[in-house]
Amino acid sequence: MSHSWLLLFGAISLVVPTTGFAQTASLSLASASGTAGAPVSLNLTLAGTTTSTGVSSIQFTLNFSSTEFSSVAVSPADATNGSNKSLTCKASSGRLRCAVWGMNGTRVQNGVIATVTAIPSVSSPAVSRNISTSDVLAALADGSLLPAYAADTGTVSVSLPESAPASVLSSLTCPSILVSGEGGNCTVRRTGSTTSPMAVGVSDGTSRISVPSSVTINPGQTSTTFGVVASTFSTDSVATIRATHSGVTVTADVTLRALPALTSLTCAPSTIESGQSAVCTATLSRAADTLMPVALSTNTSRLTVPAAVSISSGSSSKTFTATAGTIQGATPAAVTAVLNGTSRTATVTLSPQTVGCPCSIFGPEDLPAMPTASDTSAVELGLKFQSKVSGYAIGVRFYKRSYNTGTHTGRLWSRSGQLLGSVTFQNETATGWQQANFSTPVAIAANTTYVISYRAPVGAYSVTQNYFKSTGAENGPLRALADGEDGGNSVFRYGNSAFPNDTFKSSNYYVDVVFNGQASGAATSVPISSEIPLISSLAAEGSTALSSGLRVSAPETEFIHPGERVSFIAAAERPGGEPVGILASGLPEGATFDRDTNRFEWTPAADQEGDFSPAFDAQTTLGEVASQATRISVGWGTPSVTSLAGLSCNSDNVATLDGKWLTAAKDEFFGDGSTDELGGTRVRLNGSPAPLRFVSPSRVELECPSLPAGSEVRIDVETATGSAQTVIVPLQTESVEPQSN
């Protein structure tokens, strides 16, 4: 007899006729052992067929407990793969219905047809877990149904993990000291099991520290960190932070330290003249725990101080200078320092300049150690100097002996090399100091570096080597700079007349400036330019209107790229606030200055790289004169270190590098020494990164290396646009003499 069977699984639909059976197919699932949570493999084996009448397809169901197994999967094995058959399964809860089938007549021979991979669940306590086989159907190649059954049930023997000890709190660590208003991090730790989260309560009994009410140690972790912040307080104390879970409490003591108070401000000397400076000291009640900015101000524009200074961590004081402008009559001035709402004031009496001028730096008693050098080459010899007050360079002096012959020409230069004035010496004596006055005195600004020079056409100049090695020379408002104050002060240039900027052994070539506070005192006087617009009312106000001087304000430095526009206002005003017209000189090619608006504008061309120093001058009908120069550095940002004779460490263990493009950015960046990168700038001292305090395009302040004074220091400056040429200098301190050249 015969009838039809329907074998249905997923997309497989076979109609098979029944016939007489000569054999019986059986499926048996092997047993295995394993660990909860780890994969276990079991073989599913076909048996009972013959070579000539092997099974063409077979269907079966795997049954298991979904609570005992977290995963069960089936993959084809050798007997299935060898017959070029496919294995397809359909999953439901606790069941996998699978079929081995293919659109070919190839027989599936006896053997392992599938591998069952099971993962025993860690949450089940059962140590013996079954996977059974049922609903077995098999078909021959001719479509007839073959009797089939499940022979064995697979059993998985499971090893359960030992019970973990209970998780308990073990420790709490917090900052040992918190300063008023500061924050920090605490870390709470636990021992034992890490498979479940732990909620930990947090508290502070003093209410002086802000803490979270609770934190959580997550599964798989043994600790967690949380932030704390100290409140503002004025007295020191100790706070205890507590962490609690399941009756276990761990604690950490934190010393709460009030911010140091500003206790005093002193300035010495208490009386200063026009252009002079007093050294002021702001003092704290104790050493600072971190960098503390102190705001500074004065009650008059006649006395200038920095806008702020910072007292370094570990230091209890900071010094700064208060500098007087032009003073016509004695008057008291107040310097005020403010820290955390507390202010302290010091009084400085401002007095008119008492030193008589015209004057020079060197007198008749200043004579060279070498009256005549053996050098016979034509050379321009110079001296860097500054004046404490604005005034006029009215002439040039130099010392000579009889071998120093030929025509001598004196010159005055700006710091950047702009020629400001020149004069040829006449009626010289054979030996001694010679003087020649400019036909028009040249206005110079206070506390600004200039170079005075003369040309010796046959050499034979007078010289003293190492004169400026450690100190400068000073007389009245004038000062010849020591080496390192603004580069070397032994400047010269061989060949044709040119700006002298080479240096050699801190030498003094005995060239000097003749200075006067006003345009008078020279062979000729300064004419008032009719081009300068004046406020007509100033002429009628009388001399009292000049009591506090005229002032020109313009940027000191600008850093720009070729093709980039620079624009700023250069304004002049009297202390009473009245505006005064100004003129610009030394403008770079292509630059403009609008006298109606006092606006300077310039877009440098591609071939205009370098330093430029336009000057802005104002003068009233009463003869009051003021000037300000702006150094404009044009380039592509490659850093360079200039004006460095040694790495000098101040009392705060901070050194200063001067230069150009010392940061690729144009802003200023402040740090506390905790980082070796500011504004994209890094400095390496002998190959090691230096902690940085301040970075601007023209200056870097850094912490000094721990080396003995006199040690050689290799300085490398790196920015986003390149690296500066390596500079090798000696290490200096305030208490150690600079090294010789």
XYZ file of C-alpha atoms in Angstrom:
741
model
C 0.000 0.000 0.000
C 1.145 3.628 -0.274
C 0.221 7.109 1.034
C 1.786 10.621 1.189
C 3.791 12.374 3.990
C 4.342 16.160 4.288
C 7.777 17.139 5.633
C 7.561 20.883 6.449
C 10.277 23.082 8.026
C 10.607 26.776 7.314
C 11.081 27.103 3.550
C 11.475 23.321 3.073
C 8.355 21.506 1.821
C 8.726 17.879 0.721
C 5.897 15.525 -0.193
C 7.182 12.024 0.273
C 5.352 8.766 -0.485
C 5.574 5.957 1.988
C 6.995 2.601 1.055
C 8.347 -0.407 2.756
C 11.319 0.331 5.007
C 14.491 -1.718 4.914
C 16.295 0.226 7.630
C 15.792 2.715 10.447
C 17.675 6.027 10.984
C 18.557 7.210 14.506
C 19.949 10.456 15.948
C 21.902 10.476 19.180
C 23.184 13.556 21.067
C 26.361 13.063 23.062
C 26.893 14.287 26.617
C 29.597 16.669 27.847
C 30.736 18.586 30.893
C 31.681 22.221 31.416
C 31.548 25.302 33.587
C 28.642 27.663 34.020
C 29.030 30.610 31.689
C 31.460 28.800 29.343
C 30.617 27.149 25.946
C 30.176 23.314 25.844
C 30.148 21.302 22.561
C 28.023 18.138 21.950
C 28.049 15.990 18.763
C 24.778 14.999 17.047
C 25.360 11.644 15.257
C 23.334 9.904 12.490
C 23.294 6.060 12.496
C 21.330 3.113 11.028
C 21.543 3.885 7.306
C 23.426 1.911 4.652
C 25.752 3.025 1.929
C 23.242 2.350 -0.820
C 20.213 3.847 0.871
C 21.603 6.781 2.843
C 19.291 9.569 4.002
C 18.803 12.436 1.568
C 17.327 14.832 4.195
C 16.547 14.740 7.895
C 14.564 16.960 10.259
C 14.836 17.116 14.084
C 14.025 19.293 17.123
C 16.344 20.115 20.072
C 14.610 20.782 23.395
C 16.207 22.488 26.443
C 15.431 24.730 29.421
C 16.041 28.414 28.700
C 16.737 28.979 32.398
C 19.455 26.317 32.415
C 21.099 27.432 29.184
C 21.700 31.043 28.207
C 22.473 30.030 24.593
C 22.151 26.933 22.328
C 23.365 26.957 18.716
C 23.768 24.305 15.970
C 26.378 24.199 13.199
C 26.912 21.608 10.391
C 29.550 18.926 10.916
C 31.529 16.567 8.637
C 28.707 14.254 7.482
C 26.540 17.217 6.453
C 29.338 19.179 4.832
C 30.628 16.100 2.998
C 27.248 15.515 1.353
C 27.013 19.130 0.185
C 23.907 19.667 2.331
C 22.723 22.735 4.235
C 21.767 22.954 7.902
C 18.935 25.368 8.741
C 17.406 26.010 12.177
C 14.480 28.019 13.489
C 14.569 29.108 17.146
C 11.779 29.535 19.659
C 11.827 29.618 23.452
C 13.617 26.443 24.677
C 13.546 24.865 21.194
C 15.520 24.654 17.941
C 13.850 23.041 14.869
C 16.532 22.086 12.346
C 16.780 20.371 8.955
C 19.670 18.932 6.971
C 18.647 19.184 3.329
C 19.776 19.982 -0.196
C 18.529 20.103 -3.790
C 20.605 17.094 -4.829
C 20.470 13.336 -4.638
C 23.598 12.967 -2.535
C 23.108 10.731 0.500
C 23.921 11.800 4.055
C 26.042 8.997 5.418
C 26.335 7.826 8.991
C 28.421 10.126 11.232
C 28.379 13.470 13.023
C 25.958 15.689 11.135
C 25.945 18.676 13.542
C 27.725 20.241 16.514
C 25.544 21.649 19.288
C 27.198 24.482 21.262
C 25.500 25.285 24.567
C 26.390 27.821 27.285
C 25.125 26.794 30.752
C 23.550 29.740 32.566
C 25.402 30.972 35.639
C 22.097 31.823 37.327
C 20.828 28.210 37.400
C 21.823 25.987 40.349
C 21.369 22.727 38.375
C 24.560 20.730 37.891
C 22.988 18.246 35.377
C 21.154 19.761 32.399
C 19.531 17.919 29.463
C 19.179 18.711 25.779
C 16.802 16.215 24.128
C 16.195 15.355 20.461
C 12.628 14.771 19.174
C 10.388 14.932 16.075
C 12.938 13.143 13.882
C 11.871 12.708 10.218
C 14.126 11.316 7.476
C 13.644 10.995 3.690
C 15.503 8.917 1.133
C 16.794 10.143 -2.208
C 13.699 8.752 -4.021
C 11.438 10.730 -1.719
C 10.284 7.821 0.427
C 10.097 8.306 4.186
C 12.536 6.361 6.349
C 11.646 5.412 9.921
C 13.736 7.594 12.299
C 13.917 8.233 16.021
C 16.006 9.959 18.690
C 18.318 7.473 20.292
C 19.996 9.440 23.140
C 19.491 12.667 25.099
C 22.542 14.850 25.645
C 23.393 15.704 29.232
C 25.637 18.609 30.268
C 27.319 18.230 33.643
C 27.961 21.746 34.954
C 30.577 22.933 37.445
C 29.202 25.870 39.409
C 31.532 28.687 40.676
C 32.123 28.884 44.363
C 30.172 31.536 46.207
C 32.095 34.835 46.286
C 32.683 36.560 49.613
C 30.454 39.525 50.399
C 31.647 42.858 49.003
C 32.679 45.347 51.748
C 34.184 48.837 51.810
C 37.942 48.808 52.313
C 39.257 52.390 52.137
C 38.618 56.063 51.348
C 41.381 58.384 50.139
C 41.023 62.172 49.719
C 43.364 65.193 49.308
C 45.245 65.781 52.552
C 44.811 69.564 52.165
C 42.089 71.642 50.517
C 42.429 75.406 50.238
C 39.329 77.577 50.575
C 37.364 77.406 47.316
C 39.505 74.605 45.830
C 38.321 71.230 44.594
C 39.797 67.740 44.516
C 38.987 64.029 44.076
C 38.292 61.251 46.588
C 38.397 57.503 45.823
C 36.386 54.843 47.699
C 37.391 51.165 47.314
C 35.783 47.790 48.104
C 36.883 44.159 48.423
C 35.106 40.893 47.599
C 32.638 40.287 44.778
C 32.580 42.762 41.891
C 29.603 41.226 40.056
C 26.991 43.595 41.465
C 26.799 47.379 41.990
C 27.413 48.884 45.415
C 25.662 52.114 46.493
C 27.847 54.031 48.955
C 26.610 56.939 51.091
C 28.950 59.962 51.421
C 28.926 62.751 54.010
C 31.003 65.515 55.624
C 30.166 66.463 59.208
C 31.601 70.010 59.026
C 29.557 71.211 56.017
C 32.751 72.935 54.831
C 33.176 70.480 51.959
C 30.616 69.896 49.235
C 30.291 66.124 48.584
C 27.725 63.968 46.697
C 25.149 62.239 48.905
C 26.015 58.861 47.373
C 28.195 57.213 44.734
C 28.081 53.785 43.051
C 30.848 51.239 42.531
C 29.765 49.541 39.315
C 29.938 45.790 38.563
C 33.405 44.752 37.505
C 34.991 47.659 39.376
C 36.600 47.774 42.808
C 36.604 51.578 43.222
C 35.018 54.823 42.123
C 36.198 58.442 42.272
C 34.099 61.483 43.102
C 34.756 65.202 43.289
C 34.732 67.387 46.407
C 34.893 71.196 46.726
C 35.911 73.213 49.774
C 33.666 76.134 50.691
C 34.990 79.639 51.429
C 36.249 80.076 55.000
C 38.666 82.325 56.883
C 40.069 79.937 59.528
C 41.915 76.629 59.254
C 40.231 73.394 60.429
C 40.044 69.631 59.806
C 37.073 67.911 58.129
C 36.298 64.176 58.046
C 34.684 62.708 54.932
C 32.780 59.432 55.492
C 31.737 56.656 53.086
C 29.205 54.067 54.359
C 27.709 50.771 53.047
C 25.924 47.970 54.943
C 27.077 49.215 58.320
C 30.752 49.586 57.276
C 32.193 53.127 57.336
C 35.567 54.286 56.047
C 36.877 57.840 56.611
C 39.464 60.330 55.356
C 40.644 63.486 57.153
C 41.143 66.657 55.091
C 42.941 69.728 56.398
C 40.979 72.822 55.371
C 43.284 75.775 54.881
C 42.009 79.333 54.592
C 43.403 81.490 51.791
C 46.408 83.567 52.848
C 45.507 87.197 53.470
C 47.201 90.250 51.990
C 48.843 91.758 55.095
C 51.012 94.593 53.784
C 52.183 96.642 50.806
C 55.435 98.606 51.012
C 57.333 100.699 48.453
C 60.947 101.857 48.676
C 62.258 104.423 48.287
C 59.253 106.366 49.479
C 60.221 109.367 47.299
C 61.117 109.083 43.597
C 61.855 111.622 40.889
C 60.627 111.883 37.307
C 61.386 108.661 35.456
C 62.601 106.828 38.573
C 61.081 103.667 40.045
C 60.265 102.385 43.501
C 60.328 98.680 44.347
C 57.055 97.652 45.969
C 56.390 94.403 47.844
C 53.007 92.774 48.450
C 53.174 90.365 51.412
C 50.811 87.532 52.440
C 50.051 86.151 55.900
C 51.655 82.862 54.839
C 53.041 81.114 51.769
C 50.571 80.642 48.931
C 49.301 77.138 48.161
C 48.708 77.994 44.509
C 49.303 80.869 42.083
C 47.561 83.949 43.546
C 46.921 87.018 41.317
C 47.069 90.392 43.087
C 45.393 93.351 41.331
C 47.365 96.618 41.315
C 46.426 100.230 40.668
C 47.432 103.826 41.409
C 45.392 106.971 41.967
C 47.287 108.967 39.339
C 48.509 108.525 35.784
C 51.848 110.021 36.881
C 52.764 106.736 38.572
C 52.431 103.466 36.654
C 52.371 99.900 37.993
C 51.534 96.534 36.372
C 47.834 95.717 36.216
C 48.505 92.627 38.340
C 51.241 90.375 39.692
C 51.044 86.722 40.692
C 52.458 85.313 43.926
C 53.808 81.846 43.160
C 52.918 78.709 45.079
C 55.259 78.400 48.081
C 56.021 82.132 48.145
C 54.574 84.688 50.574
C 55.479 87.898 48.720
C 55.942 89.453 45.290
C 57.844 92.567 44.228
C 57.041 94.926 41.358
C 58.077 98.408 40.259
C 56.152 101.667 40.391
C 57.556 104.151 37.838
C 57.074 107.917 37.872
C 56.363 109.868 34.717
C 57.275 113.512 34.184
C 56.713 115.343 37.470
C 56.568 119.133 37.679
C 55.768 119.478 41.381
C 56.030 117.276 44.460
C 52.876 115.266 45.047
C 51.907 112.083 46.948
C 50.655 109.063 45.005
C 48.955 105.912 46.285
C 49.670 102.372 45.139
C 46.895 99.868 45.947
C 47.004 96.058 45.946
C 43.817 93.948 46.198
C 43.532 90.213 46.935
C 40.248 88.403 47.651
C 38.519 91.664 48.549
C 41.269 92.818 50.926
C 43.247 95.909 49.901
C 46.509 97.415 51.122
C 47.930 100.822 50.140
C 51.415 102.348 50.095
C 52.222 106.017 49.543
C 55.011 107.168 47.197
C 55.953 110.855 47.002
C 56.606 112.002 43.432
C 59.237 114.707 43.021
C 60.538 116.669 39.999
C 63.866 115.617 38.518
C 66.716 117.282 40.382
C 69.693 116.181 38.254
C 70.916 118.991 36.039
C 71.133 118.492 32.275
C 72.403 118.706 29.522
C 74.216 115.587 30.719
C 75.988 112.444 29.565
C 76.682 109.011 30.976
C 80.488 109.276 31.208
C 82.510 112.098 32.737
C 86.099 113.330 32.318
C 87.268 110.758 34.860
C 85.955 107.809 32.763
C 88.995 106.684 30.759
C 89.603 103.472 28.760
C 91.806 100.616 29.900
C 93.119 100.376 26.304
C 93.475 103.939 24.937
C 94.302 102.748 21.399
C 93.242 99.384 19.974
C 95.527 97.684 17.447
C 92.512 97.155 15.146
C 92.914 99.378 12.036
C 89.680 98.446 10.209
C 86.912 100.954 9.632
C 84.217 100.278 12.187
C 80.991 101.747 13.592
C 81.141 101.622 17.429
C 78.050 101.976 19.576
C 76.430 102.003 23.015
C 72.926 100.956 24.083
C 71.323 103.390 26.522
C 68.015 104.430 28.050
C 66.694 107.559 29.727
C 64.375 107.415 32.721
C 62.520 110.426 31.351
C 61.482 111.551 27.901
C 63.670 114.271 26.423
C 66.107 114.955 23.600
C 69.374 113.532 22.346
C 71.165 116.747 21.415
C 74.585 115.350 20.492
C 77.250 112.609 20.426
C 80.487 112.251 22.424
C 83.383 109.812 22.068
C 86.849 109.422 23.556
C 89.907 109.249 21.300
C 93.683 109.206 21.258
C 95.874 110.663 18.535
C 95.952 107.491 16.383
C 92.163 107.603 15.949
C 92.227 109.880 12.882
C 90.006 110.640 9.893
C 86.504 112.069 9.660
C 84.256 110.877 12.488
C 80.473 110.799 12.153
C 78.122 110.389 15.113
C 74.709 108.676 14.788
C 71.604 107.954 16.855
C 69.597 104.786 16.093
C 66.371 103.232 17.319
C 66.611 99.788 18.933
C 65.507 98.185 15.649
C 68.115 100.017 13.551
C 66.254 103.079 12.244
C 68.635 106.043 11.831
C 67.241 108.953 13.875
C 70.015 111.541 13.579
C 73.615 112.060 12.450
C 76.357 114.693 12.748
C 79.951 115.085 11.515
C 82.551 116.033 14.121
C 84.417 119.321 13.518
C 87.449 120.923 15.149
C 88.463 117.785 17.071
C 91.345 117.813 19.528
C 94.124 115.229 19.198
C 93.075 113.371 22.329
C 90.264 113.374 24.901
C 86.485 113.552 24.758
C 85.002 114.962 21.533
C 81.445 116.307 21.136
C 79.221 117.170 18.161
C 75.592 118.354 18.394
C 72.789 117.341 16.017
C 71.458 120.196 13.916
C 68.012 119.280 15.296
C 67.763 117.546 18.686
C 66.058 114.152 18.469
C 63.130 113.396 20.810
C 63.537 110.114 22.693
C 61.047 108.243 24.876
C 61.527 107.249 28.496
C 62.649 103.703 29.343
C 63.269 102.900 25.661
C 66.512 101.470 24.279
C 68.463 103.536 21.732
C 71.944 103.131 20.234
C 74.419 106.015 20.030
C 77.458 105.384 17.772
C 80.368 106.928 15.904
C 82.420 105.744 12.925
C 86.171 105.263 13.357
C 87.453 105.162 9.738
C 90.937 103.831 10.653
C 90.073 101.906 13.797
C 92.511 102.734 16.620
C 89.547 103.252 18.933
C 89.609 103.287 22.742
C 88.138 100.298 24.557
C 87.707 98.516 27.909
C 86.678 94.865 27.608
C 84.172 93.234 30.037
C 83.025 96.707 31.121
C 79.313 95.821 30.818
C 79.636 92.171 31.857
C 77.770 92.533 35.162
C 76.725 96.171 35.536
C 75.805 99.161 33.441
C 76.781 102.781 33.908
C 74.412 105.465 35.186
C 74.339 109.227 35.552
C 71.197 111.226 36.325
C 68.369 110.069 34.058
C 70.737 108.191 31.710
C 71.836 104.592 31.892
C 74.149 102.496 29.709
C 72.682 98.981 29.811
C 74.504 95.987 31.253
C 74.911 92.910 29.072
C 71.698 90.900 29.158
C 69.348 93.805 29.932
C 68.571 94.209 26.229
C 71.073 91.967 24.478
C 74.796 92.679 24.537
C 76.073 96.234 25.064
C 79.299 96.186 23.082
C 77.799 96.855 19.681
C 79.847 97.427 16.527
C 79.733 96.889 12.767
C 82.731 96.647 10.394
C 82.726 98.045 6.850
C 80.506 100.795 5.555
C 78.448 102.781 8.027
C 75.520 100.647 9.209
C 73.538 99.900 12.342
C 75.972 98.331 14.841
C 74.470 95.118 16.207
C 77.469 92.772 16.587
C 78.902 92.344 20.112
C 82.265 91.362 21.612
C 83.296 90.720 25.229
C 80.931 93.241 26.883
C 83.216 96.035 25.674
C 82.871 99.779 26.308
C 83.990 101.763 23.230
C 83.546 105.110 25.041
C 80.835 106.575 22.870
C 78.236 108.651 24.721
C 75.010 110.593 24.228
C 74.397 114.240 25.154
C 70.896 114.476 26.630
C 68.612 117.248 27.791
C 65.097 117.118 29.207
C 64.054 119.848 26.785
C 65.089 120.923 23.312
C 67.165 123.796 24.713
C 70.760 123.399 25.859
C 72.086 122.649 22.382
C 73.515 124.802 19.643
C 70.109 124.866 17.992
C 66.578 124.440 19.286
C 63.684 122.281 18.154
C 61.249 124.172 15.853
C 57.553 123.510 16.448
C 56.254 121.840 13.306
C 53.361 123.651 11.708
C 52.112 120.279 10.533
C 51.133 119.188 14.056
C 47.521 120.159 14.826
C 47.360 121.790 18.270
C 44.597 122.665 20.695
C 44.746 126.477 20.581
C 43.546 126.884 24.142
C 46.707 125.214 25.501
C 48.823 128.261 24.674
C 46.847 130.415 27.071
C 46.766 128.011 30.006
C 50.232 128.822 31.317
C 52.910 126.546 32.693
C 50.673 125.017 35.355
C 48.790 123.181 32.647
C 51.953 121.101 32.069
C 52.193 119.826 35.628
C 51.690 116.171 34.727
C 53.002 115.963 31.173
C 51.844 114.986 27.698
C 51.360 111.327 26.835
C 51.237 109.304 23.603
C 49.628 105.858 23.678
C 50.223 103.242 20.981
C 50.884 99.484 21.004
C 54.439 98.540 21.945
C 54.579 95.496 19.639
C 52.520 93.949 16.851
C 53.080 90.550 15.197
C 51.571 90.011 11.743
C 52.026 87.908 8.591
C 52.702 89.342 5.125
C 49.344 90.130 3.528
C 47.661 90.532 6.927
C 46.332 93.968 7.907
C 47.368 95.714 11.128
C 45.324 98.671 12.355
C 45.410 100.641 15.613
C 44.887 104.120 17.076
C 47.914 106.140 18.242
C 46.471 108.855 20.467
C 48.021 111.744 22.405
C 46.411 113.576 25.310
C 47.276 115.817 28.176
C 46.566 114.608 31.733
C 43.431 116.725 31.881
C 42.011 114.626 29.037
C 42.306 117.122 26.164
C 43.285 115.382 22.889
C 46.420 116.574 21.059
C 47.191 115.958 17.399
C 50.169 113.788 16.499
C 52.417 113.034 13.542
C 53.762 109.654 12.437
C 57.301 109.084 11.195
C 59.254 106.098 9.957
C 56.183 104.573 8.298
C 56.870 101.340 6.369
C 56.268 101.429 2.642
C 52.539 101.140 1.955
C 51.501 102.179 5.500
C 49.120 105.095 6.116
C 48.396 107.319 9.111
C 45.159 109.335 9.190
C 45.830 112.538 11.186
C 42.106 113.173 11.583
C 41.418 109.842 13.278
C 44.990 108.992 14.448
C 44.585 105.542 12.866
C 47.613 103.639 11.573
C 46.931 100.967 8.901
C 49.264 98.727 6.957
C 49.165 95.480 5.000
C 52.785 94.295 4.531
C 53.740 92.940 1.128
C 55.277 89.485 0.716
C 58.790 90.985 0.521
C 58.423 93.129 3.654
C 59.428 90.614 6.304
C 61.371 92.005 9.247
C 60.974 94.536 12.054
C 59.586 98.033 11.512
C 59.302 100.839 14.081
C 56.944 103.667 13.141
C 57.050 106.498 15.711
C 54.186 108.729 16.831
C 55.122 112.225 18.101
C 53.093 114.998 19.709
C 54.065 118.538 20.703
C 52.064 121.451 22.109
C 52.641 125.147 21.565
C 54.059 125.276 25.090
C 56.930 123.018 24.075
C 55.616 119.855 25.698
C 56.724 116.813 23.654
C 55.904 113.099 23.855
C 56.673 110.140 21.581
C 55.880 106.455 21.325
C 57.286 103.896 18.885
C 55.594 100.637 17.884
C 57.666 97.640 16.844
C 55.877 95.706 14.103
C 57.351 92.275 13.454
C 56.381 90.897 10.035
C 57.027 87.239 9.288
C 55.593 83.766 9.062
C 55.798 82.891 12.714
C 59.159 81.111 12.947
C 60.305 81.736 16.533
C 63.621 83.347 17.397
C 65.262 84.156 20.723
C 66.928 87.576 20.995
C 68.557 89.730 23.646
C 69.822 86.793 25.687
C 73.303 86.823 27.237
C 72.430 84.326 29.942
C 69.475 82.479 31.458
C 68.946 84.573 34.591
C 66.883 83.151 37.476
C 65.073 85.669 39.675
C 64.165 85.213 43.332
C 61.012 83.308 42.320
C 63.143 80.847 40.304
C 61.660 82.199 37.074
C 63.655 83.143 33.953
C 62.624 85.230 30.956
C 63.305 84.698 27.237
C 62.786 87.635 24.866
C 62.335 87.219 21.135
C 59.885 87.185 18.248
C 57.042 84.811 17.343
C 57.601 82.867 20.558
C 54.013 81.657 20.194
C 52.152 81.065 16.947
C 49.132 82.721 18.548
C 48.910 86.475 19.166
C 47.361 86.277 22.618
C 49.080 86.010 25.984
C 48.866 82.776 27.955
C 49.342 82.411 31.722
C 50.252 79.206 33.556
C 51.228 78.147 37.054
C 54.227 76.019 36.132
C 52.211 72.796 36.070
C 52.490 72.385 32.298
C 55.315 72.469 29.760
C 53.042 73.742 26.941
C 51.322 77.132 26.702
C 49.818 78.657 23.584
C 51.321 75.861 21.474
C 54.837 76.737 22.739
C 57.334 74.374 24.365
C 60.814 75.207 25.700
C 63.467 72.568 26.234
C 66.410 73.206 28.566
C 69.221 70.755 27.839
C 66.635 68.563 26.116
C 64.123 68.483 29.002
C 60.747 70.301 28.837
C 60.642 73.393 31.065
C 57.503 74.300 33.088
C 56.011 77.506 31.640
C 54.472 80.481 33.475
C 53.753 82.960 30.652
C 53.910 83.024 26.846
C 53.415 85.918 24.419
C 54.784 86.519 20.912
C 57.708 88.503 22.385
C 58.308 86.898 25.783
C 58.364 83.526 27.564
C 58.627 83.099 31.342
C 59.701 79.658 32.555
C 60.909 77.912 35.664
C 64.686 77.651 35.973
C 66.415 74.261 35.797
C 67.949 72.740 38.926
C 71.549 73.387 37.907
C 74.457 75.197 39.591
C 75.013 78.815 38.595
C 77.389 79.017 35.643
C 76.179 75.747 34.112
C 75.780 75.785 30.349
C 72.125 75.683 29.270
C 70.955 74.708 25.787
C 67.670 76.449 24.963
C 65.291 75.236 22.241
C 61.939 76.938 21.596
C 59.307 75.014 19.621
C 55.981 76.353 18.323
C 53.345 75.103 15.910
C 55.145 76.948 13.090
C 58.708 75.803 13.713
C 61.684 75.825 16.053
C 64.016 78.643 17.033
C 67.752 78.345 16.488
C 69.339 76.693 19.514
C 70.818 79.151 22.022
C 73.535 78.063 24.468
C 74.074 80.399 27.438
C 75.306 80.232 31.068
C 72.833 79.876 33.920
C 72.744 82.955 36.170
C 71.011 83.867 39.429
C 70.472 87.157 41.187
C 73.180 86.313 43.692
C 75.746 85.010 41.195
C 77.888 87.104 38.888
C 77.231 86.491 35.164
C 79.706 84.312 33.359
C 82.370 85.951 31.185
C 81.907 85.996 27.416
